[in-house]
Structure formats: C-alpha cells, structure tokens
XYZ file of C-alpha atoms in Angstrom:
710
model
C 72.131 40.843 22.072
C 71.470 44.112 24.681
C 70.757 44.420 27.401
C 70.160 47.578 30.268
C 69.778 46.854 33.615
C 69.503 50.660 35.801
C 69.445 51.984 39.371
C 66.391 54.955 39.714
C 67.082 57.809 42.829
C 64.369 60.118 43.255
C 64.779 62.930 45.503
C 60.429 63.342 45.937
C 59.077 61.131 48.871
C 56.220 60.780 50.852
C 55.515 58.992 53.893
C 51.954 58.069 53.503
C 52.109 55.339 56.892
C 48.370 54.807 58.097
C 47.113 56.321 54.624
C 47.920 54.549 52.362
C 44.761 52.692 50.427
C 44.218 49.434 49.839
C 47.146 46.543 49.332
C 49.376 49.997 48.418
C 53.400 49.006 48.428
C 55.724 51.148 48.214
C 59.375 51.861 46.720
C 60.628 55.310 48.396
C 63.614 56.900 46.597
C 64.356 54.016 45.120
C 62.973 52.263 42.211
C 64.496 49.677 39.190
C 63.815 49.309 35.337
C 66.299 45.867 33.181
C 65.847 46.382 29.165
C 66.097 43.139 26.788
C 66.645 43.829 22.855
C 67.273 40.317 20.837
C 68.223 40.900 16.823
C 68.626 37.174 15.122
C 68.874 36.432 10.995
C 68.024 32.799 10.374
C 66.938 30.646 7.729
C 68.767 28.662 4.504
C 69.861 32.452 3.577
C 68.924 33.917 5.937
C 65.769 34.788 5.200
C 64.274 35.335 8.433
C 65.019 37.919 10.537
C 64.086 38.744 14.409
C 64.063 41.502 16.539
C 62.552 40.353 20.704
C 61.894 43.407 23.469
C 61.428 42.836 26.268
C 61.555 45.919 29.428
C 60.402 45.993 33.341
C 59.794 48.878 35.103
C 59.029 49.229 38.951
C 59.482 52.900 40.499
C 58.369 55.198 42.470
C 56.452 59.096 41.609
C 56.053 60.954 43.497
C 55.134 64.736 44.527
C 53.288 67.225 46.309
C 51.406 69.875 44.957
C 50.543 73.405 46.678
C 47.900 75.796 45.115
C 44.763 78.001 45.253
C 41.782 77.208 44.342
C 40.060 79.948 43.753
C 41.068 83.753 44.506
C 39.291 86.668 46.760
C 39.580 90.595 44.969
C 38.953 93.254 48.565
C 38.404 97.027 48.495
C 39.995 99.555 50.957
C 37.745 98.235 54.179
C 37.852 94.742 53.829
C 35.063 93.929 52.803
C 34.473 91.435 49.204
C 34.490 92.415 45.097
C 34.239 89.117 43.439
C 36.811 86.032 42.446
C 36.860 87.547 39.758
C 33.999 86.656 37.200
C 33.788 90.264 37.546
C 36.216 92.303 36.380
C 37.599 93.872 39.933
C 39.107 97.074 37.684
C 35.634 98.257 36.459
C 34.693 97.733 40.546
C 34.121 100.768 42.807
C 37.175 100.555 45.494
C 39.789 97.581 45.105
C 42.941 97.797 46.741
C 44.574 96.200 43.523
C 45.243 93.163 45.451
C 44.837 89.120 45.447
C 43.469 86.930 48.186
C 43.323 83.722 48.475
C 40.483 81.966 48.960
C 40.837 78.583 50.215
C 44.822 77.183 50.997
C 44.837 73.309 49.874
C 48.116 70.400 49.226
C 48.459 67.261 48.629
C 51.099 64.524 48.658
C 50.836 62.084 45.837
C 52.150 58.565 46.662
C 52.387 56.615 43.775
C 54.239 53.306 42.669
C 54.918 52.265 39.120
C 55.206 48.461 37.771
C 55.127 47.690 34.237
C 56.487 45.094 32.091
C 55.977 43.583 28.182
C 57.999 43.172 24.814
C 57.372 43.321 21.682
C 58.447 40.944 18.181
C 58.849 41.842 15.004
C 59.433 39.047 12.068
C 60.253 39.225 8.680
C 60.473 37.492 6.104
C 63.171 38.726 3.221
C 63.466 36.147 0.308
C 67.339 36.960 -1.490
C 66.042 36.565 -4.752
C 62.469 36.300 -4.929
C 60.859 40.921 -4.825
C 58.578 40.428 -1.463
C 59.346 41.673 1.986
C 56.087 40.898 5.253
C 56.642 41.287 8.557
C 54.281 40.870 12.089
C 54.955 42.611 15.045
C 52.684 41.249 17.982
C 53.183 42.975 20.989
C 51.365 43.363 24.304
C 52.940 45.704 28.336
C 50.839 46.582 31.069
C 51.446 48.799 33.679
C 50.372 49.741 37.155
C 50.054 52.078 39.199
C 48.969 52.330 42.912
C 48.928 55.922 44.057
C 47.113 57.272 47.542
C 46.821 60.687 47.747
C 46.341 63.042 50.476
C 44.988 66.761 50.111
C 44.155 69.372 53.166
C 42.383 72.388 52.007
C 41.034 74.785 54.214
C 38.554 76.982 52.774
C 37.904 81.283 53.544
C 34.297 82.260 52.387
C 33.532 84.966 51.163
C 31.075 87.214 53.684
C 34.225 87.337 55.953
C 35.722 91.054 55.562
C 40.029 90.453 55.188
C 42.277 91.801 58.047
C 45.115 93.936 57.735
C 46.040 93.179 53.878
C 48.822 94.369 52.391
C 51.292 93.042 48.887
C 53.191 90.975 51.696
C 49.883 90.315 52.841
C 47.667 89.252 55.438
C 44.803 87.359 58.270
C 41.524 85.749 56.185
C 38.754 83.755 57.856
C 38.727 80.112 57.787
C 35.439 78.775 57.469
C 35.994 74.939 56.973
C 38.691 72.303 56.731
C 38.325 69.784 54.775
C 40.496 66.130 54.827
C 41.180 63.870 52.167
C 41.948 60.344 50.672
C 41.716 59.026 47.798
C 43.559 55.496 46.163
C 43.765 54.201 42.729
C 45.364 51.569 41.855
C 44.516 51.839 37.777
C 45.682 49.189 35.662
C 45.959 49.468 31.901
C 46.757 47.261 29.671
C 47.389 47.913 25.422
C 48.565 45.180 22.760
C 48.694 44.072 19.075
C 49.095 42.817 16.042
C 50.432 45.115 12.650
C 51.795 42.755 9.414
C 53.041 44.684 6.322
C 53.342 43.079 3.177
C 55.291 44.306 0.425
C 55.983 43.565 -3.564
C 58.624 44.961 -5.372
C 56.384 44.750 -8.554
C 59.671 46.660 -10.483
C 62.541 48.792 -11.183
C 60.844 52.459 -9.033
C 57.684 50.670 -8.526
C 56.402 48.445 -5.082
C 53.094 48.120 -3.812
C 52.495 47.187 0.400
C 49.588 46.443 2.657
C 49.291 46.397 5.724
C 46.937 45.622 8.149
C 46.542 45.382 12.261
C 44.474 45.245 15.332
C 44.976 46.891 18.877
C 43.330 47.017 21.946
C 43.656 48.463 24.888
C 42.230 48.444 28.321
C 42.059 49.870 31.503
C 40.594 49.553 34.626
C 40.525 50.922 38.742
C 38.774 51.320 41.889
C 37.829 54.488 43.263
C 38.286 54.351 46.857
C 38.104 57.915 48.563
C 37.255 59.683 52.016
C 37.010 63.111 52.780
C 36.221 64.799 56.194
C 35.397 67.650 57.286
C 34.865 70.435 59.767
C 33.632 74.291 60.701
C 36.253 75.302 63.277
C 34.866 78.496 65.182
C 37.485 81.592 64.813
C 39.687 80.415 63.217
C 42.714 82.529 61.612
C 45.480 81.985 59.688
C 47.773 84.868 58.653
C 49.613 83.845 55.178
C 52.797 85.304 53.169
C 52.898 85.333 50.005
C 56.856 84.583 48.546
C 58.329 86.631 45.910
C 55.866 85.480 43.230
C 53.390 86.291 44.524
C 52.420 82.873 46.473
C 50.399 82.894 49.504
C 51.139 80.667 51.900
C 50.013 80.308 54.981
C 52.706 80.338 58.694
C 50.256 81.141 61.136
C 46.727 79.721 62.741
C 45.226 81.394 65.669
C 44.481 78.372 67.536
C 46.215 75.389 66.271
C 44.012 73.005 68.363
C 41.009 74.063 66.132
C 42.789 71.300 63.378
C 42.458 68.354 65.721
C 39.964 68.727 68.163
C 37.283 70.559 65.608
C 34.174 67.559 64.952
C 34.887 66.148 60.947
C 31.892 64.225 59.656
C 32.252 63.131 56.363
C 31.459 63.964 53.802
C 28.863 62.900 51.292
C 30.097 63.578 47.889
C 33.303 62.619 48.401
C 33.332 59.628 50.346
C 32.878 56.242 47.161
C 34.330 53.937 45.739
C 33.996 53.883 41.999
C 35.004 50.604 39.430
C 35.807 51.936 36.641
C 36.747 50.362 33.568
C 36.825 52.168 29.546
C 38.570 49.480 26.645
C 39.179 50.982 23.295
C 39.546 48.707 20.047
C 41.011 49.741 15.752
C 41.282 47.612 13.028
C 43.786 49.357 10.800
C 43.941 48.098 7.023
C 45.640 49.884 4.433
C 47.329 50.295 0.955
C 49.894 51.769 -0.701
C 51.223 52.089 -4.272
C 54.441 54.152 -5.323
C 55.995 54.720 -8.893
C 59.445 56.058 -8.451
C 59.393 58.820 -6.101
C 62.522 57.923 -4.944
C 65.268 59.765 -3.699
C 67.263 59.499 -6.981
C 63.848 59.477 -8.736
C 63.707 61.835 -12.020
C 60.544 62.890 -14.482
C 56.784 61.733 -13.182
C 56.564 59.722 -9.880
C 52.959 58.261 -8.406
C 52.046 57.760 -4.977
C 47.993 56.517 -4.886
C 46.770 54.713 -1.361
C 43.411 54.147 0.833
C 42.969 52.870 4.286
C 39.806 52.119 6.500
C 40.102 52.061 9.780
C 37.106 51.254 13.180
C 37.226 52.244 15.998
C 35.222 51.042 19.322
C 35.903 52.956 22.483
C 33.465 52.916 25.659
C 33.689 53.279 29.292
C 31.638 52.166 32.141
C 31.863 53.727 36.033
C 29.633 53.343 38.932
C 29.621 54.598 42.141
C 28.523 53.574 45.963
C 27.958 56.575 48.030
C 28.241 56.009 51.822
C 26.286 58.580 54.733
C 26.848 58.596 58.495
C 26.124 60.700 61.086
C 29.079 60.382 63.227
C 31.910 62.210 64.449
C 34.837 60.942 63.324
C 37.356 61.915 64.844
C 38.144 58.600 66.450
C 39.506 57.684 62.242
C 41.672 60.025 61.901
C 45.488 61.208 63.153
C 47.979 63.252 63.064
C 50.114 63.359 60.522
C 53.053 65.119 58.485
C 51.035 67.457 55.999
C 52.778 70.629 56.339
C 50.722 73.801 55.098
C 52.595 76.308 53.950
C 54.591 76.615 57.366
C 51.194 74.911 59.609
C 51.842 71.713 60.612
C 49.335 70.019 62.720
C 47.062 69.012 60.167
C 45.615 64.575 61.047
C 45.005 61.982 59.083
C 42.534 59.362 57.467
C 43.958 56.063 59.182
C 42.804 53.973 56.244
C 43.133 50.429 57.784
C 40.929 51.472 61.085
C 38.701 53.174 58.520
C 38.415 49.760 56.026
C 38.356 47.328 59.248
C 35.833 49.185 61.771
C 34.521 52.571 59.903
C 33.314 51.147 56.542
C 30.801 48.077 57.971
C 28.882 50.583 59.737
C 28.105 52.923 56.998
C 25.019 54.017 55.213
C 24.418 53.721 51.367
C 23.415 56.645 49.865
C 23.516 55.939 45.951
C 20.281 58.015 46.728
C 21.658 61.411 46.814
C 22.789 61.603 42.854
C 21.092 58.826 41.490
C 22.944 60.586 38.229
C 26.865 58.796 39.276
C 25.870 55.596 37.654
C 25.393 56.804 34.739
C 26.786 60.310 32.876
C 29.794 59.501 33.308
C 29.424 56.073 31.101
C 29.602 55.899 27.194
C 29.921 54.093 23.889
C 31.322 55.605 20.549
C 32.188 54.001 17.193
C 33.582 55.699 14.210
C 34.512 53.946 10.970
C 37.183 56.954 9.224
C 37.474 55.985 5.261
C 40.733 57.284 2.734
C 42.450 57.766 0.024
C 45.025 59.405 -1.964
C 46.659 60.235 -4.246
C 49.683 62.618 -4.905
C 51.718 62.885 -8.692
C 55.639 63.696 -8.163
C 57.596 65.415 -11.164
C 60.866 65.732 -10.644
C 64.267 68.083 -12.007
C 67.537 68.072 -11.338
C 67.528 70.412 -8.977
C 63.003 70.797 -8.883
C 61.281 68.227 -6.857
C 56.670 68.712 -7.148
C 54.458 67.463 -5.555
C 50.344 68.008 -5.753
C 48.322 66.016 -3.594
C 44.614 65.356 -3.104
C 43.310 63.139 -0.087
C 39.223 62.467 0.655
C 38.309 61.664 4.588
C 35.360 59.997 4.658
C 34.463 60.261 8.711
C 30.887 59.000 9.892
C 30.386 58.185 14.318
C 27.402 56.666 16.084
C 27.619 57.704 20.060
C 25.473 56.541 22.703
C 25.487 58.728 25.879
C 23.690 59.424 29.114
C 19.852 59.611 28.087
C 17.745 61.476 29.894
C 14.305 62.597 29.462
C 14.122 65.574 31.207
C 16.835 68.412 30.018
C 19.484 67.109 32.402
C 17.866 66.613 35.569
C 17.537 62.988 35.564
C 19.857 59.673 33.778
C 19.199 56.018 33.068
C 21.103 53.381 32.057
C 19.549 53.673 28.606
C 21.873 55.042 25.907
C 20.482 57.099 23.226
C 22.246 57.224 19.847
C 23.692 59.811 17.907
C 24.911 60.188 14.686
C 27.195 62.203 12.128
C 30.071 62.750 10.678
C 32.033 64.600 8.611
C 34.648 64.424 4.360
C 36.080 66.655 3.307
C 38.674 66.454 0.006
C 42.510 67.996 1.038
C 44.730 68.998 -1.164
C 48.415 69.297 -0.958
C 51.439 70.791 -2.586
C 54.948 70.832 -2.201
C 58.220 71.458 -3.600
C 61.731 71.153 -2.988
C 64.773 73.470 -5.036
C 68.239 73.179 -4.819
C 70.303 76.614 -4.883
C 73.212 74.176 -4.926
C 74.708 71.157 -3.758
C 74.808 72.046 0.439
C 71.414 74.605 -0.018
C 67.676 73.847 -0.933
C 63.970 75.297 0.286
C 61.166 73.451 0.952
C 57.497 74.934 0.837
C 54.423 73.564 1.525
C 50.597 74.028 1.056
C 47.828 71.570 2.318
C 44.325 71.974 4.307
C 44.974 69.271 7.195
C 41.803 68.269 9.899
C 42.192 67.391 13.232
C 39.384 64.493 15.278
C 37.757 65.715 18.109
C 37.963 63.604 20.689
C 35.142 60.571 21.646
C 34.900 61.076 25.121
C 34.257 65.097 24.088
C 31.511 64.348 21.650
C 29.779 61.039 24.279
C 29.999 61.912 27.301
C 27.533 63.553 29.630
C 29.173 64.844 32.292
C 32.148 63.854 34.534
C 33.118 65.059 38.804
C 36.599 64.242 39.782
C 37.819 65.777 42.469
C 41.910 64.121 41.710
C 45.165 65.128 39.323
C 43.452 66.259 36.208
C 44.953 66.223 33.103
C 47.967 68.600 33.266
C 48.726 67.180 36.889
C 47.044 69.914 38.349
C 44.271 69.486 41.888
C 41.588 71.245 41.261
C 38.083 69.338 41.372
C 36.819 69.653 38.239
C 33.462 69.135 36.557
C 33.667 68.065 32.577
C 30.777 67.954 30.088
C 31.281 66.622 27.117
C 29.288 68.336 23.206
C 27.595 66.283 21.192
C 27.979 69.619 18.810
C 32.246 68.928 18.178
C 33.050 69.482 14.355
C 36.468 68.651 14.048
C 39.575 71.269 13.115
C 40.135 72.258 9.170
C 43.432 73.855 9.467
C 45.371 75.286 5.916
C 48.605 75.212 6.052
C 51.436 77.374 4.741
C 54.927 76.597 4.959
C 58.536 77.581 2.986
C 61.963 76.398 4.715
C 65.431 77.118 3.932
C 67.975 74.684 4.398
C 72.404 74.777 4.196
C 74.499 71.862 4.876
C 77.612 71.913 5.867
C 80.716 69.353 7.400
C 80.426 66.464 4.801
C 76.587 66.478 5.240
C 76.731 67.088 9.325
C 75.773 69.893 9.599
C 72.949 72.086 8.897
C 71.242 75.403 9.332
C 67.710 75.554 9.105
C 65.009 78.076 9.131
C 61.240 77.836 8.861
C 57.897 80.444 8.557
C 55.012 79.172 8.940
C 51.007 80.503 9.044
C 48.005 78.357 10.039
C 44.078 79.194 9.839
C 42.256 76.934 11.596
C 38.699 77.067 11.268
C 36.350 75.706 14.178
C 39.175 75.123 16.447
C 39.187 73.444 19.299
C 39.418 74.589 22.980
C 38.387 74.276 26.534
C 36.056 76.396 27.982
C 36.012 76.988 31.779
C 34.541 78.809 34.185
C 34.394 78.007 37.822
C 31.314 76.859 39.987
C 30.791 76.689 44.100
C 29.402 73.957 45.391
C 29.154 73.716 49.515
C 32.903 74.547 49.608
C 34.570 72.966 47.180
C 34.872 76.232 44.136
C 34.952 73.071 40.189
C 36.456 73.665 37.390
C 33.921 73.152 34.967
C 35.407 72.342 31.652
C 33.764 72.130 28.201
C 35.405 71.707 24.667
C 33.908 74.059 21.700
C 34.395 74.792 18.998
C 35.596 78.450 17.133
C 34.728 80.023 14.217
C 38.588 80.998 13.682
C 42.018 80.315 14.820
C 46.070 82.073 13.722
C 48.942 80.344 14.589
C 52.106 81.367 12.818
C 55.921 81.138 13.810
C 59.307 80.556 12.755
C 61.963 77.836 14.255
C 65.419 78.476 13.798
C 67.324 75.110 13.847
C 70.800 73.831 13.846
C 73.148 70.761 13.428
C 76.491 69.997 13.933
C 78.045 66.596 14.171
C 81.267 65.265 13.915
C 83.199 68.381 15.014
C 86.594 67.775 16.293
C 89.038 69.173 18.744
C 92.360 66.988 18.624
C 90.721 63.778 19.256
C 88.088 64.803 21.210
C 84.536 65.083 19.240
C 81.757 67.888 19.388
C 77.900 66.714 18.771
C 76.316 70.127 18.814
C 71.968 70.507 18.227
C 70.246 74.306 18.905
C 66.201 75.048 18.344
C 64.207 77.983 19.155
C 60.854 78.750 17.657
C 59.079 81.926 17.994
C 54.674 81.520 17.496
C 52.036 84.102 17.812
C 49.074 83.197 18.167
C 45.348 84.251 17.455
C 41.696 83.400 18.792
C 38.601 84.612 19.165
C 35.870 82.612 21.354
C 32.715 82.759 23.226
C 32.488 82.248 27.204
C 28.954 81.177 28.931
C 27.802 84.467 28.100
C 27.386 84.298 24.356
C 29.550 86.250 23.811
C 32.752 86.974 21.752
C 36.623 87.704 23.105
C 39.181 88.419 21.015
C 42.719 86.456 23.078
C 46.536 87.139 21.298
C 47.335 83.040 21.165
C 46.233 79.817 21.003
C 45.900 76.971 23.851
C 49.128 75.672 24.467
C 50.871 77.926 22.492
C 54.213 79.515 23.798
C 55.661 82.783 23.042
C 58.592 80.422 22.173
C 60.024 77.293 23.590
C 64.566 76.983 22.873
C 66.039 73.530 23.551
C 69.345 72.277 23.139
C 72.591 70.018 23.712
C 75.564 69.153 23.422
C 77.707 65.609 23.175
C 80.704 65.995 24.384
C 82.396 61.790 23.091
C 86.020 61.452 24.170
C 88.644 59.546 23.917
C 88.587 57.816 27.113
C 87.020 54.069 27.571
C 84.918 55.649 24.706
C 83.499 57.731 26.884
C 80.284 60.563 26.978
C 78.540 63.539 28.648
C 75.714 65.018 27.713
C 74.187 68.263 28.309
C 70.253 68.624 27.478
C 67.929 72.015 28.233
C 64.722 73.266 27.538
C 62.431 76.126 27.946
C 59.206 77.893 26.644
C 57.636 80.709 28.524
C 53.438 81.511 29.936
C 51.210 79.155 28.336
C 47.635 79.779 28.200
C 45.916 76.362 29.429
C 42.636 77.283 30.318
C 40.428 81.272 28.957
C 37.995 82.169 31.156
C 35.140 84.317 30.416
C 37.000 87.100 31.767
C 40.890 87.042 31.943
C 41.085 86.990 35.417
C 39.907 83.015 34.939
C 42.631 82.602 32.491
C 45.741 80.098 34.170
C 48.155 79.596 32.175
C 51.364 76.683 32.471
C 54.074 79.475 34.121
C 57.895 79.394 32.045
C 59.621 76.297 32.953
C 63.534 75.713 32.319
C 65.306 72.269 33.017
C 68.236 70.488 32.251
C 69.161 66.938 32.801
C 72.785 65.342 32.125
C 74.344 61.961 30.997
C 78.264 60.675 31.437
C 78.612 56.641 30.108
C 81.721 55.404 29.635
C 82.989 51.919 28.334
C 84.215 48.893 31.309
C 84.652 46.168 29.010
C 84.951 45.449 25.484
C 81.022 45.141 26.220
C 79.997 46.393 29.233
C 79.077 50.425 29.619
C 77.906 52.402 32.899
C 75.764 55.420 32.378
C 74.660 57.492 34.058
C 71.701 59.946 34.353
C 70.422 63.456 36.131
C 67.414 64.351 34.779
C 65.618 67.565 35.732
C 68.895 68.317 37.744
C 68.292 71.312 39.380
C 65.101 70.406 41.149
C 62.679 72.975 39.018
C 59.678 72.843 39.842
C 56.653 73.880 37.537
C 54.196 76.455 38.841
C 50.234 78.016 37.972
C 49.187 81.368 37.487
C 45.755 83.116 37.104
C 44.904 86.627 36.141
C 46.429 89.152 32.747
C 48.881 87.698 31.530
C 49.449 85.101 34.803
C 49.945 88.406 37.443
C 49.333 85.689 40.351
C 51.003 81.775 40.666
C 47.865 79.812 41.891
C 49.938 76.661 42.305
C 53.675 74.910 42.633
C 54.730 70.812 42.312
C 57.430 69.861 43.028
C 58.241 66.397 41.835
C 61.707 65.888 42.534
C 64.754 64.763 40.905
C 65.639 61.441 39.418
C 68.995 60.149 38.748
C 69.821 56.668 37.308
C 72.409 53.676 36.874
C 72.689 51.469 34.353
C 74.499 48.541 33.031
C 74.699 47.925 29.295
C 75.211 44.851 27.797
C 76.158 44.934 23.878
C-alpha cells in the first residue's frame, strides 16, 4: 500500500467577489490532494495480481494577465501609419517606436476538482506460457472558471501625443468590461486488454484490444458591456522590456460614469458538448529480438484503430438598449497602475437583468452551426522488421504500411459561407503510405556504442482542423493567451511526411550508473502543418484569425548533449546529476494570405536552445533527499504573420523547482515542494525577433506539503 496526502498553497489569488459566475467556489490560496496505490498477488500459486490506483485533487489555479492586442506605428508628427500589416520601415517618416492600440488586463479565477482511478488485473500461471491483463480506468475533471477582463481601446484615427522611447499619451475610443464563466466537465474512461503467449524460446504472440472514450460538457456564459467616453486620455510608460503600462488617465470618473451598454457580440449563453471514442485492436509477433539475441530475428504486426469524434456548440444571444451601469460595481482591477474600473455584478445581472433581455439570435444566424462537426477516421497498418544481431552490431530493417480513411462532416453553406444550416456536408478522404526504416547499433567496446537511424514518419492533422468550418471566442486560447480568436478549418489539410536521419554516440561509466550521449538529427518535413495568423478588426476589438495550412517543406536539424551520473559518493552522501542541452536549427517556407511565399529560419514552437537539469542529494539522515531542477529555453515562434511585424513569440523562459523529503518513521515520509521557485512570469512578444513585448502572465508559485505512507 502506498498513500500520499498533500496540502497545496498557491501565491496567486484573484478576488471574484460579486463577479463570480454560476456556483463558482474557490479555495483561495489553498488546495488538497490524495493518492492511494494498492497492489497484491493472490491465488494458489500467486497467479493473479492487482494494482489499483485512486486519486483526487481540489485546488485553485489563478492568474493575472496583461497584454496588448494590437500595435500602432506613427510618424514623427503623431500620425498613424500602420498596424504591422505593412512593414513600418518601408513607410516614410516612421518614428521607430511602437504605440499600444489597447491596454488590457484579465484575472482568471479557476477552481479545479478532479478524481478517479484505475485497476489493472493480471493473470500469469506459473506452469503455462501465458500472460493476460485487463486495465480499467475512469477519471473526472471539473474546472469552475470566472474571467474578468478590462480593455481600453484606442483608434487609429487618434494621433499619438508626446511619444518617446519611454512612453506617451493616447486617446481612448472605448472601454470594455467583460465577464465569462465556464464550468468545464471532462471525463475519460476505458478498458484495455492484453494477452501474450510465449510460443517457444524467444518467440511471443501478443494481442491487445481496447475501447476508450472522453466526453466534454460546458455552458459558457459571457457578458460584455462597453462605453465610448469623450476626451479620455491614457498616459503609458514602457517598462525595461518595452511593455506599455497605463500609469494615468485624464479623468478617472469616466471609468465608471460613462454610459455602459451591452455589447451584443459578447452577450450569450453557450452550451457546448463533445465526445471522442477510440476502438483499437493490435497483434504483434516477435522472434529472437531480445537484448541477448544473436542471429536472425523477426518482428511483425498489424493494428486497426477507429476514431469517432463530434462537437456541438450552440448560442443564445441577448440584447437590450438600456444603460447598464446599475449592474456594475467598483472592482479591484488594476490596469497597469490605474485603478477605478467596474466589474459586472453577476448575481444581480442574472436575477434581475437576464429575464428582461431580448433574444438576439437573428443577428448571428450561423453561430449554432459553424463550430459543429463530426469526424470518423479508420486507420489500418501493418509492419514487418527483420533483425540481425552479431556480437557488436545489430541491424534492423523495417517497413510499415499505413492506410488512413476519414469522413469529415462539416456545416453546409450553399452560398460560399454567407449562411450555414444545421445540415452537414460529408467530405471523404484518405491517404496511404509505405514507411521504411533502418536502425543500426554498433558497440565500440563494453562501454561505448554508436546508434544510427533513418526513417520516414507520418503526422496526422487534428480532426477539428479538417472538419470545423469556423469558431470564435474571447477567452484563453490553447496557448493560455487572452486574445479574441477566430479559428478557421481547412478541409484540404494533408498529413505531415517526414524523412529523419539520426546519429548518436553513447558512453557509459561509473559501473553503468553514468552516461554521456551526443546525438545529431536531421528532418525534412513535407506538407508540414502551421497556423497562418492574420488580424481582423471587428468593432473596436482586434481578432486573431487563424487557419491551419500546409507548407511545401520544412527542415529541422540539431544536436543534443546529455550527461547523467547516478550514485556519486562523497563519504556517506550520494548525488544523482542530470543535464541535457539541445541546439535546434530550422527553416520553413509558407504562403501568406495574398499567396506569396515567406521564408523563416525556424519552425513553430522551435527554440534555438533548450536546457534542463537536476541534482539530487541523498543524505544518510532519515533518508533525506533534496532535489533541485531547472529548465530554460530561448524564444519560440508561436504564430506566423503576413509580415514579420505580426509574428508572435514566446519569450525566453527559465524556471526552477525544489523538493525536500525525509523519513519520520519506518513507513512515513514528509515531502516539501516548491514549483516556480522564483515566480518566473511567462511573457510574449511580437515584431521582428520579438522586438516588442505584448503580454505578461502571472501564475504565482506553488507549494506542496506531502505526508506519504509506504
């Protein structure tokens, strides 16, 4: 039996107060978790075994984010030139500075509950060459989330005032106050069976089969109000990284006294459901391929997988022409260093205002259809690999045949996307590929070896990228960012096809407790998948418009160095150390929205450098153990734009974790953990090589205290 109960403390806290949506509860800074593992053997010959795991967790995941959604570029006279869709260096008179098109901040108050477990039943008779197992699992995940977002939008028609490298003054066109509530409910469950038959010495037949399913349910409630104040100006100051923080407003009373009215695009209740099921069957045959095998060996197998996924998103939109200041209350929002912004009073809004709102679905006739889809995919593949092992050399030549067919059911429009109906239009497709591979391992001695690999591999598109027409949201995107986004599908998306070459050298030392490894790799990717990002202004809001596309070709090459050494001794002290460094170099060509090509010296989500390492100090006192770990990566490109001024980046990021544990009795251990020890805040940037910072996120530190029984 193993048991672990823990208390959790997060330094990040957000005060939702009267803005909380639905039945939102929060633990504030605190959380708790528990895990139980039980294993046993039974039967006359202990031929049966069971491993059962149960876990639960409740915790808060709060964050505060600040960002600039759009950037303006002006000339020396303060006149607007471009938003980056045109290279400002090519325009006459650009003053060399970036001005914020908006000032935005958001607080995200999330209360997470998850629980579930798994049980693995095993059967292995002592006298028979059989083994069987059945794994059953079921997990549930709830997340209650309230977002409060405040935006001050400028407008290109307003000239910039007193702009310098340190800051400036911009006129505000509109104020937006937004409140979004979600209660994400995810569940996943499944059953996976396995049967093996040792047919003879070094010969085995294995059968596997499984069914898994995952469901998603949420009702998103979104309320937004906006006001258009007269003669409101914001002074901003750039921090040392160039991020523009609002530091003063010309008339603070306008933040609450301006007439706030409903923003119809952000006034809805949206039920959302999705489900995915996967059925899988696989058979594998192996002969003489173990680590000590010599001579000829063979591995062969076949697999079939059936995927069925669907999504249904509906909207009920609302409208009113009334002024809604009575449904706002003074909040604690800080925009930069500027206070005084209101928040939406959710209970009052729901109880008093909502019953009086009119239906506004007619203004958004496609909303109930364009995000819906169904996708059915069948994958059948078979492989064979021939092995031949000498004392110092192992060669493996393989061939894999992959056949994929799919039916994508997408919303149907008879007029080119102007109007959609509830009817789905089916589009069928598929692809077959013969994928060869060659692997070789050569021993240079008892403690050194060379490894070589050449292969062709396949990467499938995400189903929603093929089947979904379009969807829009003004909440966190998949990268945790706060932009409003319009996602478009691409029914013609092809899978990635990569040709890979790898060469590695390994050296073992310290009685095989240590290893040094250097690996070189090179990939050429045909039809690589990237996300083309453009920007579209709808009203006062700048939307990121994204669509998955195929490149003609991408290249990625690099070198990886790793060193690990366990069980280093210094008197009665022992140390384990690990370090890994990877250097990547990439290139991709892709088409921008006007059809022309643009070349980049990197791939999406590819840092130039990534480093990670850890040190474990094992002490004789009460079997105490101290672990320090850290990771670092350089800047990564996350969005391609039509120009380099619209490219978006993750900035360089480094974080450290610390853990200490010690025995207090024969069966009990106490463990203390600190994650994100120095409260590193993820940041984002835009422009050439990430010149201008656009977002700062604060998730805080996390501390854990465990009581472990073993």
